[in-house]
Amino acid sequence: MHTQLEELVAKAEENIAACRTPNDILDARAAYLGKKSVLNGLYARLRELAPEERPAFGQLINEARAKIETLIAAQDKEIKNAIRAQQVQQELDLGMPGWMSPFGSLHPVTIVRRKIEAVFMSMGFEVAQGPEIEDEYHNFDALNTPQDHPSRNLADTFYLQNGKLLRTQTSTVQIRVMEKYKPPIKIISPGRCYRNDKPDPSHSPVFQQVEALWVDKGISMSDLKDSLQNFATAMFGVDVKSRIRPHFFPFTEPSAEMDISCVSCAGEGCRVCKQSGWLEMGGAGMVDPAVLEMVGIDPEIYSGFAFGLGIERIAMLKYNIGDMRILFENDVRMLRQFRGESL
Amino acid sequence: MKISKNWLSHYLTHDLSDNQLNRALTFSGIEVEATQVMPRLPEELISAKVVTASAIEGSDHLKVCQVDANDPAGLLQVVCGAANCRSGMMVVLARIGAVLGDLTIKKAKLRGVESFGMLCSEREIGLSEEHGGIIELPADTPIGVSANELFGLPDTVFELEITPNRSDLLGYIGIARDLSANLGLPLKLPEIKEITEFAKETLPLKLRIDEPELCPRYTARLFSDVVIKASPLWLQVDLIKSGLRPISNVVDITNFVMLEQGHPLHAFDYDKLQKENAGDEGPAVIVRKAKPLESFHALNKKDYQLRDIDLVIADGQNPSALAGVMGSSDSAISSGTTRIVLESAAFNPSSIRRTSYHHKISSDSSYRFERHLSPECTIVTSLRATEMLIKYAQAKVASELMDPYPLVDRVKYLALRPANFERLIGYPMDTQQIKSYLTRLGCKFIKEGAWQKDALEDAAQIPAVTADKPAALWFKVPQNRVDLVREADLIEELARLDGYDKIPMKTPPSRIMDHHANRIQEIVSRHFVSQGFFEVLNYSFNDPASLQDLGMDPEINTQKLINPQSSNQSIMRVSLLPGLLENIRYNLNHYERDLKLFELARIYPEDHETEPLRCTALLTGNKGETHWKYKTNALDFSIVKGIMESLVELLDLQVDKVAEYRAPWLMQANSLAWYVKDEPVLLMGLMDAEVCEKFGIDLGTLDQQLWMIDIDLHRLIELTRNVELTYRDLPRFPAVYRDLSFLVPESEKWLAISEYVKSVEPELISGVQLLDQYRGKQVPQGFRSLHIRFKLQDEEKTLTEERIEQIVASVIEVLTKQCNIQMR
Ligand SMILES: [Zn+2]
């Protein structure tokens, strides 16, 4: 048995030295140290020896085992070092382009619409949807628009042969929501609107708007200013100021126009803001009591504000796009620029 | 803490069901962790007397007993295996016919000896988990009394979680007081009678508090002529139901009073206490810090090395108790005790916590003291125990009440502004209601005064109401409510007593927004973007001519404008395709050859009530951008289909079938639809070059294919609504894979082939994968070679090699028969 052990160690030494790959090492480890290895088998054969010889021989097996383990570890280290050295030597040109699966982009108007939705949702508003093909009641009557108001003309509004019309603002959704739900109502309604304007740098017959509406007990102009400033800050940064100034809309009382300080000159005056330092954002105001009454909400108990923003206009300001028509050309060279904002 | 409903009812007049009581506790802020119902026992269970008990021959533990149960037929013979069974003992007998849970008592024969009943342990009657022996009733128990009467059954035990701020709830009376305040039910406190009889001789004791900061009050009384014996049965039963083991009358009484009053007590054997100085008249009780390395042998039979910050109750020489935590075994009550010192003290909670934590020793007493008990409670507690010691241990009062109280707990007065309740809780509560609730809690209304934040210790200092200060209600706070120190604490009590369910919700939960529709739209558009598509936005109009070019009739199912800006914008769009084709044309003209565009928008067919969402995409050119290492391929059906299949996975869409689809603008045999519940929801196909030419796109010259993807987003949103993903347990047995390679006629399609494979063993074949397709040299004309892999998995067991071979053979057989395959 002693000779057998010696021979085994000698053979292992030879074989381990011949290992060339990490796999060879795995094989060697299994062959000499594994459960079914000869060495392991020797432990079982200890009982063939006289009892007094057993501890000494057991010790010898242990030593052989330790020796083989050391040899394998050393050879393993050597092989792996060689592999590493090879990797360092490889002539890589790390300046060459990597491989990627190129992604596309959302349309900038969608990107801005999503940002606006996210800002308002973080303020607790819900996103509501309504039809684009509307009736006169929801688009005009319910919004307190006089019968002879010029906006009802064919020159301003698209009409369909079936008597319906294309909504001229998303305020129609406010009416539909207020008809269906009791306050508190806190919504924004983004979507397409239509006006019979010829396309030019700042007009389009099809455009997108987002309207905000918050009706509850104790809502005041102060809440309107709050929401407007929060929106301006989230959209254009902490340095942007907002203001409202008196105006007229049939469906709000008092009514206001909303401005933000010019994002391109920081209020100094420039071409974008026509030297005024302010940019017009849209109309706003406290919902007219007549509008609330028309949808069955008691204006003595509830009050609310509403405001509307043009999404294309915000996109143009945010990304410095000079002409609204660019947005509808869908040129991939334009779209490609918005990859970074899309996912 | 465990409380028995029957015991609780001594202090609270009520007719609450278990569920009602559970709810009342929960809404009082007392969490019910578990409820244990102890049902009424069968009437066959009665008290009985073991007249004789003798061992059965051949058994090491069985005894045959003759039991007196007032039976007209005489003594009953019962076999019992309990070690503590002996003659003369009063026991609980379950007679023939009694049903105890799953067990029905029947006439039985054990070791050839007949038995007519069973003698019961506590576990057998559901009183506790104790099963070490049978119940021994007090010797004076009459024979034939129903077990229900003996053990106060039925009953229900509630296991309560008391929040750490509410030390006043650590006893039955505290719980009863809170429920009484909450439910407006009468509270009944035990009447404590004055002590009229004293022992002939009074005993001397030297009582001193050396550490007033750690022990503000120590109330003690001495007793003589004490008779140590078992407690009356009702007291034992009450302790057992509350989770304590009865020991002997004196210890049981201290435990009972602790559970009732919430304030722990301790009894020392007077005769085991030593004097401080030889010349002292009597032994000493000194509240002091331990001396360094002083050791202490506690009642739990463990030794502790004390630190000089541990508070002890010492006699003249050695510690007799770790203050508020555990007594020593040396000074403990034993069967020979005749004279005792009854301690009712108050300790500093941090000190108790430190000692208990450091020495890893805790007890019902330390649990309570750690939570800060008021020193004001020591007297009542002591008096209540005194009364019981006189009654149940024949004790004689051998001293006046000794009551050093160096650090007096000050009375607190707190101001409450009624309007502040509404400001914090959200609805108003009138003054009358406020006073009523707080009075029920033990507060006392003093008067109206000006509000002030800080508590006062003297009612005379309550400031008068003035015009510039808000008015407030001033209350005296009960001293056991150590947690009430600010106005906000009182407001919390009011809100709690009135019920948190009364607090109105301001904003109803979201109900307007369609979150699901929003999410699906985001998934779809983000998927397209991640696959390299650019989103386009076109006007919402169609040109009637374009629709005709696609083979659609512009007169059918459309809505027309009266005043379009031009005739090519005169129809509300019913298809996104013309706009996209125009976008493709525009961009091809700008030398962009590899294009992937999509639009997600509404369409406006006349027959549709809503304006359904649609998502259409076009793609042409190469799959990706040119790369120096990885060559890019022209788009083909497998790439477009991959885009669809990954979308199906993203949406976790349950597709029923995938089948060929036809549209006038698509090439025949080159398009597919994914059906969900019989509706084609996802479409893809190769655009007909002839149609494209009408839109100014010359695919032939460009040598490109133009593919279309079309998603009925409206249906997709509805079909995925409320569909929830459910986790499936992982397979417990390994899957096995088998590969097959064969020739198959071109006419046989993959979808059918894979279905045939699965149909062989639908339960076991869980997947079929196409590894390779080959046409060419060794493959005859009209055939292709397929290499497939199928996955076998049995949910119940590991598949045997034999079974696997059998399945493989069946697969080959089916494919040969159905698809004319030839094995390679
Ligand atoms: Zn400017």
PDB file of N, CA and C in Angstrom, chain A residues 294-337:
ATOM      1  N   MET A 294     -74.846  74.604 -15.058  1.00  0.00           N
ATOM      2  CA  MET A 294     -75.304  73.835 -16.213  1.00  0.00           C
ATOM      3  C   MET A 294     -74.998  72.337 -16.077  1.00  0.00           C
ATOM      4  N   VAL A 295     -73.946  71.994 -15.344  1.00  0.00           N
ATOM      5  CA  VAL A 295     -73.643  70.569 -15.150  1.00  0.00           C
ATOM      6  C   VAL A 295     -74.115  70.069 -13.782  1.00  0.00           C
ATOM      7  N   GLY A 296     -74.925  70.908 -13.101  1.00  0.00           N
ATOM      8  CA  GLY A 296     -75.535  70.442 -11.861  1.00  0.00           C
ATOM      9  C   GLY A 296     -74.626  70.479 -10.649  1.00  0.00           C
ATOM     10  N   ILE A 297     -73.640  71.366 -10.648  1.00  0.00           N
ATOM     11  CA  ILE A 297     -72.791  71.524  -9.459  1.00  0.00           C
ATOM     12  C   ILE A 297     -73.125  72.879  -8.836  1.00  0.00           C
ATOM     13  N   ASP A 298     -73.393  72.867  -7.529  1.00  0.00           N
ATOM     14  CA  ASP A 298     -73.826  74.090  -6.861  1.00  0.00           C
ATOM     15  C   ASP A 298     -72.648  75.040  -6.677  1.00  0.00           C
ATOM     16  N   PRO A 299     -72.655  76.205  -7.380  1.00  0.00           N
ATOM     17  CA  PRO A 299     -71.520  77.130  -7.271  1.00  0.00           C
ATOM     18  C   PRO A 299     -71.429  77.798  -5.902  1.00  0.00           C
ATOM     19  N   GLU A 300     -72.495  77.650  -5.080  1.00  0.00           N
ATOM     20  CA  GLU A 300     -72.404  78.198  -3.724  1.00  0.00           C
ATOM     21  C   GLU A 300     -71.563  77.301  -2.827  1.00  0.00           C
ATOM     22  N   ILE A 301     -71.466  76.027  -3.192  1.00  0.00           N
ATOM     23  CA  ILE A 301     -70.696  75.087  -2.376  1.00  0.00           C
ATOM     24  C   ILE A 301     -69.303  74.868  -2.978  1.00  0.00           C
ATOM     25  N   TYR A 302     -69.297  74.717  -4.305  1.00  0.00           N
ATOM     26  CA  TYR A 302     -68.042  74.364  -4.961  1.00  0.00           C
ATOM     27  C   TYR A 302     -67.528  75.507  -5.831  1.00  0.00           C
ATOM     28  N   SER A 303     -66.250  75.515  -6.004  1.00  0.00           N
ATOM     29  CA  SER A 303     -65.638  76.441  -6.942  1.00  0.00           C
ATOM     30  C   SER A 303     -64.497  75.696  -7.613  1.00  0.00           C
ATOM     31  N   GLY A 304     -64.006  76.243  -8.704  1.00  0.00           N
ATOM     32  CA  GLY A 304     -62.931  75.537  -9.395  1.00  0.00           C
ATOM     33  C   GLY A 304     -62.208  76.438 -10.357  1.00  0.00           C
ATOM     34  N   PHE A 305     -61.008  76.002 -10.712  1.00  0.00           N
ATOM     35  CA  PHE A 305     -60.306  76.750 -11.745  1.00  0.00           C
ATOM     36  C   PHE A 305     -60.075  75.844 -12.937  1.00  0.00           C
ATOM     37  N   ALA A 306     -59.819  76.469 -14.091  1.00  0.00           N
ATOM     38  CA  ALA A 306     -59.497  75.719 -15.301  1.00  0.00           C
ATOM     39  C   ALA A 306     -58.429  76.495 -16.033  1.00  0.00           C
ATOM     40  N   PHE A 307     -57.528  75.784 -16.685  1.00  0.00           N
ATOM     41  CA  PHE A 307     -56.658  76.491 -17.624  1.00  0.00           C
ATOM     42  C   PHE A 307     -56.252  75.575 -18.759  1.00  0.00           C
ATOM     43  N   GLY A 308     -55.865  76.163 -19.870  1.00  0.00           N
ATOM     44  CA  GLY A 308     -55.522  75.378 -21.054  1.00  0.00           C
ATOM     45  C   GLY A 308     -54.160  75.784 -21.578  1.00  0.00           C
ATOM     46  N   LEU A 309     -53.425  74.789 -22.052  1.00  0.00           N
ATOM     47  CA  LEU A 309     -52.084  75.031 -22.582  1.00  0.00           C
ATOM     48  C   LEU A 309     -51.968  74.390 -23.959  1.00  0.00           C
ATOM     49  N   GLY A 310     -51.246  75.040 -24.875  1.00  0.00           N
ATOM     50  CA  GLY A 310     -50.995  74.442 -26.181  1.00  0.00           C
ATOM     51  C   GLY A 310     -49.732  73.605 -26.125  1.00  0.00           C
ATOM     52  N   ILE A 311     -49.859  72.313 -26.462  1.00  0.00           N
ATOM     53  CA  ILE A 311     -48.709  71.424 -26.293  1.00  0.00           C
ATOM     54  C   ILE A 311     -47.627  71.711 -27.338  1.00  0.00           C
ATOM     55  N   GLU A 312     -48.029  71.931 -28.605  1.00  0.00           N
ATOM     56  CA  GLU A 312     -47.028  72.235 -29.635  1.00  0.00           C
ATOM     57  C   GLU A 312     -46.210  73.453 -29.243  1.00  0.00           C
ATOM     58  N   ARG A 313     -46.918  74.478 -28.710  1.00  0.00           N
ATOM     59  CA  ARG A 313     -46.226  75.716 -28.357  1.00  0.00           C
ATOM     60  C   ARG A 313     -45.175  75.448 -27.276  1.00  0.00           C
ATOM     61  N   ILE A 314     -45.544  74.629 -26.298  1.00  0.00           N
ATOM     62  CA  ILE A 314     -44.595  74.326 -25.227  1.00  0.00           C
ATOM     63  C   ILE A 314     -43.408  73.543 -25.789  1.00  0.00           C
ATOM     64  N   ALA A 315     -43.712  72.588 -26.704  1.00  0.00           N
ATOM     65  CA  ALA A 315     -42.626  71.806 -27.314  1.00  0.00           C
ATOM     66  C   ALA A 315     -41.688  72.733 -28.086  1.00  0.00           C
ATOM     67  N   MET A 316     -42.270  73.670 -28.814  1.00  0.00           N
ATOM     68  CA  MET A 316     -41.443  74.589 -29.600  1.00  0.00           C
ATOM     69  C   MET A 316     -40.551  75.432 -28.701  1.00  0.00           C
ATOM     70  N   LEU A 317     -41.130  75.904 -27.577  1.00  0.00           N
ATOM     71  CA  LEU A 317     -40.349  76.712 -26.640  1.00  0.00           C
ATOM     72  C   LEU A 317     -39.271  75.883 -25.961  1.00  0.00           C
ATOM     73  N   LYS A 318     -39.658  74.681 -25.571  1.00  0.00           N
ATOM     74  CA  LYS A 318     -38.739  73.838 -24.808  1.00  0.00           C
ATOM     75  C   LYS A 318     -37.543  73.419 -25.653  1.00  0.00           C
ATOM     76  N   TYR A 319     -37.821  73.087 -26.937  1.00  0.00           N
ATOM     77  CA  TYR A 319     -36.735  72.563 -27.775  1.00  0.00           C
ATOM     78  C   TYR A 319     -36.240  73.582 -28.806  1.00  0.00           C
ATOM     79  N   ASN A 320     -36.770  74.807 -28.685  1.00  0.00           N
ATOM     80  CA  ASN A 320     -36.324  75.868 -29.588  1.00  0.00           C
ATOM     81  C   ASN A 320     -36.597  75.530 -31.057  1.00  0.00           C
ATOM     82  N   ILE A 321     -37.821  75.093 -31.337  1.00  0.00           N
ATOM     83  CA  ILE A 321     -38.247  74.802 -32.705  1.00  0.00           C
ATOM     84  C   ILE A 321     -38.976  76.044 -33.225  1.00  0.00           C
ATOM     85  N   GLY A 322     -38.523  76.574 -34.350  1.00  0.00           N
ATOM     86  CA  GLY A 322     -38.996  77.885 -34.792  1.00  0.00           C
ATOM     87  C   GLY A 322     -40.297  77.885 -35.568  1.00  0.00           C
ATOM     88  N   ASP A 323     -40.700  76.716 -36.117  1.00  0.00           N
ATOM     89  CA  ASP A 323     -41.856  76.706 -37.011  1.00  0.00           C
ATOM     90  C   ASP A 323     -42.706  75.486 -36.688  1.00  0.00           C
ATOM     91  N   MET A 324     -43.985  75.695 -36.441  1.00  0.00           N
ATOM     92  CA  MET A 324     -44.857  74.592 -36.027  1.00  0.00           C
ATOM     93  C   MET A 324     -44.973  73.520 -37.111  1.00  0.00           C
ATOM     94  N   ARG A 325     -44.820  73.942 -38.387  1.00  0.00           N
ATOM     95  CA  ARG A 325     -44.999  72.973 -39.475  1.00  0.00           C
ATOM     96  C   ARG A 325     -43.932  71.869 -39.448  1.00  0.00           C
ATOM     97  N   ILE A 326     -42.771  72.192 -38.863  1.00  0.00           N
ATOM     98  CA  ILE A 326     -41.714  71.181 -38.749  1.00  0.00           C
ATOM     99  C   ILE A 326     -42.238  69.945 -38.022  1.00  0.00           C
ATOM    100  N   LEU A 327     -43.126  70.194 -37.049  1.00  0.00           N
ATOM    101  CA  LEU A 327     -43.620  69.091 -36.226  1.00  0.00           C
ATOM    102  C   LEU A 327     -44.464  68.105 -37.024  1.00  0.00           C
ATOM    103  N   PHE A 328     -45.063  68.558 -38.131  1.00  0.00           N
ATOM    104  CA  PHE A 328     -45.940  67.663 -38.891  1.00  0.00           C
ATOM    105  C   PHE A 328     -45.269  67.096 -40.134  1.00  0.00           C
ATOM    106  N   GLU A 329     -44.006  67.478 -40.383  1.00  0.00           N
ATOM    107  CA  GLU A 329     -43.278  66.925 -41.535  1.00  0.00           C
ATOM    108  C   GLU A 329     -42.827  65.489 -41.285  1.00  0.00           C
ATOM    109  N   ASN A 330     -42.596  65.183 -39.999  1.00  0.00           N
ATOM    110  CA  ASN A 330     -42.182  63.822 -39.624  1.00  0.00           C
ATOM    111  C   ASN A 330     -40.903  63.390 -40.331  1.00  0.00           C
ATOM    112  N   ASP A 331     -39.981  64.314 -40.454  1.00  0.00           N
ATOM    113  CA  ASP A 331     -38.680  64.025 -41.051  1.00  0.00           C
ATOM    114  C   ASP A 331     -37.862  63.248 -40.019  1.00  0.00           C
ATOM    115  N   VAL A 332     -37.349  62.069 -40.383  1.00  0.00           N
ATOM    116  CA  VAL A 332     -36.642  61.262 -39.374  1.00  0.00           C
ATOM    117  C   VAL A 332     -35.382  61.962 -38.877  1.00  0.00           C
ATOM    118  N   ARG A 333     -34.845  62.896 -39.699  1.00  0.00           N
ATOM    119  CA  ARG A 333     -33.667  63.622 -39.202  1.00  0.00           C
ATOM    120  C   ARG A 333     -34.050  64.530 -38.031  1.00  0.00           C
ATOM    121  N   MET A 334     -35.280  65.018 -38.039  1.00  0.00           N
ATOM    122  CA  MET A 334     -35.788  65.783 -36.893  1.00  0.00           C
ATOM    123  C   MET A 334     -36.101  64.808 -35.734  1.00  0.00           C
ATOM    124  N   LEU A 335     -36.832  63.730 -36.060  1.00  0.00           N
ATOM    125  CA  LEU A 335     -37.262  62.802 -34.998  1.00  0.00           C
ATOM    126  C   LEU A 335     -36.078  62.174 -34.277  1.00  0.00           C
ATOM    127  N   ARG A 336     -35.018  61.854 -35.052  1.00  0.00           N
ATOM    128  CA  ARG A 336     -33.847  61.183 -34.482  1.00  0.00           C
ATOM    129  C   ARG A 336     -33.234  61.995 -33.336  1.00  0.00           C
ATOM    130  N   GLN A 337     -33.415  63.312 -33.387  1.00  0.00           N
ATOM    131  CA  GLN A 337     -32.824  64.163 -32.346  1.00  0.00           C
ATOM    132  C   GLN A 337     -33.489  63.942 -30.978  1.00  0.00           C
TER     133      GLN A 337
END
